[in-house]
PDB file of C-alpha atoms in Angstrom:
ATOM      1  CA  UNK A   1     -30.554 -10.996  -3.534  1.00  0.00           C
ATOM      2  CA  UNK A   2     -30.026  -7.247  -3.454  1.00  0.00           C
ATOM      3  CA  UNK A   3     -32.280  -5.253  -1.135  1.00  0.00           C
ATOM      4  CA  UNK A   4     -33.875  -2.610  -3.322  1.00  0.00           C
ATOM      5  CA  UNK A   5     -33.833   0.079  -0.628  1.00  0.00           C
ATOM      6  CA  UNK A   6     -30.059  -0.445  -0.223  1.00  0.00           C
ATOM      7  CA  UNK A   7     -29.241   0.116  -3.900  1.00  0.00           C
ATOM      8  CA  UNK A   8     -26.878   2.889  -4.969  1.00  0.00           C
ATOM      9  CA  UNK A   9     -28.618   4.671  -7.823  1.00  0.00           C
ATOM     10  CA  UNK A  10     -25.238   5.644  -9.243  1.00  0.00           C
ATOM     11  CA  UNK A  11     -23.748   2.170  -9.748  1.00  0.00           C
ATOM     12  CA  UNK A  12     -26.583  -0.210  -8.777  1.00  0.00           C
ATOM     13  CA  UNK A  13     -24.430  -2.000  -6.219  1.00  0.00           C
ATOM     14  CA  UNK A  14     -25.804  -2.707  -2.758  1.00  0.00           C
ATOM     15  CA  UNK A  15     -24.726  -0.100  -0.202  1.00  0.00           C
ATOM     16  CA  UNK A  16     -23.566  -1.162   3.238  1.00  0.00           C
ATOM     17  CA  UNK A  17     -24.634   2.021   5.011  1.00  0.00           C
ATOM     18  CA  UNK A  18     -26.555   5.284   4.576  1.00  0.00           C
ATOM     19  CA  UNK A  19     -24.841   8.196   2.892  1.00  0.00           C
ATOM     20  CA  UNK A  20     -22.672   8.162  -0.244  1.00  0.00           C
ATOM     21  CA  UNK A  21     -21.941   4.839  -1.898  1.00  0.00           C
ATOM     22  CA  UNK A  22     -18.782   3.124  -0.697  1.00  0.00           C
ATOM     23  CA  UNK A  23     -17.976   1.935  -4.238  1.00  0.00           C
ATOM     24  CA  UNK A  24     -18.648   4.966  -6.444  1.00  0.00           C
ATOM     25  CA  UNK A  25     -19.269   7.876  -4.064  1.00  0.00           C
ATOM     26  CA  UNK A  26     -22.727   8.681  -5.477  1.00  0.00           C
ATOM     27  CA  UNK A  27     -25.341  10.042  -3.081  1.00  0.00           C
ATOM     28  CA  UNK A  28     -28.933   8.890  -3.798  1.00  0.00           C
ATOM     29  CA  UNK A  29     -30.231  12.336  -2.946  1.00  0.00           C
ATOM     30  CA  UNK A  30     -27.933  14.110  -5.434  1.00  0.00           C
ATOM     31  CA  UNK A  31     -29.618  16.735  -7.644  1.00  0.00           C
ATOM     32  CA  UNK A  32     -30.611  15.690 -11.143  1.00  0.00           C
ATOM     33  CA  UNK A  33     -31.482  17.434 -14.411  1.00  0.00           C
ATOM     34  CA  UNK A  34     -35.242  18.154 -14.284  1.00  0.00           C
ATOM     35  CA  UNK A  35     -35.778  17.362 -17.984  1.00  0.00           C
ATOM     36  CA  UNK A  36     -34.882  13.723 -17.355  1.00  0.00           C
ATOM     37  CA  UNK A  37     -36.164  10.864 -15.194  1.00  0.00           C
ATOM     38  CA  UNK A  38     -35.497  11.154 -11.479  1.00  0.00           C
ATOM     39  CA  UNK A  39     -33.205   8.503 -10.031  1.00  0.00           C
ATOM     40  CA  UNK A  40     -35.382   5.940  -8.268  1.00  0.00           C
ATOM     41  CA  UNK A  41     -38.200   6.102 -10.844  1.00  0.00           C
ATOM     42  CA  UNK A  42     -39.760   2.658 -11.376  1.00  0.00           C
ATOM     43  CA  UNK A  43     -40.684   1.679 -14.941  1.00  0.00           C
ATOM     44  CA  UNK A  44     -43.298  -1.025 -15.630  1.00  0.00           C
ATOM     45  CA  UNK A  45     -43.030  -2.125 -11.969  1.00  0.00           C
ATOM     46  CA  UNK A  46     -39.788  -3.838 -12.965  1.00  0.00           C
ATOM     47  CA  UNK A  47     -36.931  -1.463 -13.775  1.00  0.00           C
ATOM     48  CA  UNK A  48     -35.386   0.993 -11.315  1.00  0.00           C
ATOM     49  CA  UNK A  49     -33.931   4.030 -13.107  1.00  0.00           C
ATOM     50  CA  UNK A  50     -30.615   5.238 -11.724  1.00  0.00           C
ATOM     51  CA  UNK A  51     -28.228   8.033 -12.523  1.00  0.00           C
ATOM     52  CA  UNK A  52     -28.332   9.735 -15.913  1.00  0.00           C
ATOM     53  CA  UNK A  53     -25.271   8.514 -17.829  1.00  0.00           C
ATOM     54  CA  UNK A  54     -25.583  10.519 -21.023  1.00  0.00           C
ATOM     55  CA  UNK A  55     -28.030  12.511 -23.092  1.00  0.00           C
ATOM     56  CA  UNK A  56     -28.218  14.159 -26.482  1.00  0.00           C
ATOM     57  CA  UNK A  57     -30.866  15.633 -28.759  1.00  0.00           C
ATOM     58  CA  UNK A  58     -32.626  12.305 -29.252  1.00  0.00           C
ATOM     59  CA  UNK A  59     -32.816  10.921 -25.735  1.00  0.00           C
ATOM     60  CA  UNK A  60     -31.125   9.798 -22.572  1.00  0.00           C
ATOM     61  CA  UNK A  61     -29.283   6.774 -21.160  1.00  0.00           C
ATOM     62  CA  UNK A  62     -29.477   5.761 -17.499  1.00  0.00           C
ATOM     63  CA  UNK A  63     -28.004   3.042 -15.403  1.00  0.00           C
ATOM     64  CA  UNK A  64     -30.807   0.778 -14.207  1.00  0.00           C
ATOM     65  CA  UNK A  65     -31.669  -2.324 -12.253  1.00  0.00           C
ATOM     66  CA  UNK A  66     -34.003  -5.161 -13.239  1.00  0.00           C
ATOM     67  CA  UNK A  67     -35.951  -6.202 -10.115  1.00  0.00           C
ATOM     68  CA  UNK A  68     -36.945  -9.529 -11.685  1.00  0.00           C
ATOM     69  CA  UNK A  69     -33.496 -10.759 -12.711  1.00  0.00           C
ATOM     70  CA  UNK A  70     -31.449  -8.805 -10.176  1.00  0.00           C
ATOM     71  CA  UNK A  71     -29.195  -7.529 -12.973  1.00  0.00           C
ATOM     72  CA  UNK A  72     -27.783  -4.114 -13.809  1.00  0.00           C
ATOM     73  CA  UNK A  73     -29.225  -2.834 -17.071  1.00  0.00           C
ATOM     74  CA  UNK A  74     -29.065   0.215 -19.319  1.00  0.00           C
ATOM     75  CA  UNK A  75     -32.278   2.159 -19.755  1.00  0.00           C
ATOM     76  CA  UNK A  76     -32.548   4.136 -23.008  1.00  0.00           C
ATOM     77  CA  UNK A  77     -35.244   6.790 -23.246  1.00  0.00           C
ATOM     78  CA  UNK A  78     -36.277   8.122 -26.657  1.00  0.00           C
ATOM     79  CA  UNK A  79     -37.083  11.796 -26.111  1.00  0.00           C
ATOM     80  CA  UNK A  80     -36.209  14.124 -28.985  1.00  0.00           C
ATOM     81  CA  UNK A  81     -35.695  17.553 -27.466  1.00  0.00           C
ATOM     82  CA  UNK A  82     -37.184  19.298 -30.489  1.00  0.00           C
ATOM     83  CA  UNK A  83     -40.552  17.609 -29.908  1.00  0.00           C
ATOM     84  CA  UNK A  84     -40.821  16.664 -26.230  1.00  0.00           C
ATOM     85  CA  UNK A  85     -40.382  17.977 -22.745  1.00  0.00           C
ATOM     86  CA  UNK A  86     -40.965  16.880 -19.152  1.00  0.00           C
ATOM     87  CA  UNK A  87     -41.930  18.701 -15.969  1.00  0.00           C
ATOM     88  CA  UNK A  88     -39.616  18.047 -13.031  1.00  0.00           C
ATOM     89  CA  UNK A  89     -40.719  15.047 -10.989  1.00  0.00           C
ATOM     90  CA  UNK A  90     -43.142  13.786 -13.652  1.00  0.00           C
ATOM     91  CA  UNK A  91     -42.038  10.650 -15.531  1.00  0.00           C
ATOM     92  CA  UNK A  92     -44.466  11.413 -18.376  1.00  0.00           C
ATOM     93  CA  UNK A  93     -43.134  13.068 -21.516  1.00  0.00           C
ATOM     94  CA  UNK A  94     -45.238  15.853 -23.077  1.00  0.00           C
ATOM     95  CA  UNK A  95     -45.228  16.040 -26.877  1.00  0.00           C
ATOM     96  CA  UNK A  96     -45.648  19.532 -28.259  1.00  0.00           C
ATOM     97  CA  UNK A  97     -48.091  19.025 -31.181  1.00  0.00           C
ATOM     98  CA  UNK A  98     -47.151  22.427 -32.592  1.00  0.00           C
ATOM     99  CA  UNK A  99     -43.628  21.167 -33.197  1.00  0.00           C
ATOM    100  CA  UNK A 100     -44.570  17.930 -35.010  1.00  0.00           C
ATOM    101  CA  UNK A 101     -43.399  17.852 -38.617  1.00  0.00           C
ATOM    102  CA  UNK A 102     -46.050  17.712 -41.316  1.00  0.00           C
ATOM    103  CA  UNK A 103     -45.713  14.522 -43.330  1.00  0.00           C
TER     104      UNK A 103
END
């Protein structure tokens, strides 16, 4: 079983030493875009969020790790940039009520 504290947050493989990952070169302390989840964020006490893979106007996709199954996963976050924002370091999304469309 993979030791969680030894995971590379860039590829979700177990690292053999401190420093950059031997497999992908990612460093777990690499800077990240503040509008998105920080690598290492835990969701629902089950999923470890890794590196941001892609983003667009409707959300973001991250590499992830399922602590229950021990499998690599993809985490998709719905976060339309015309309605939502996030403060750096805070996993919570803030919805701007002034920007909600009237239905």
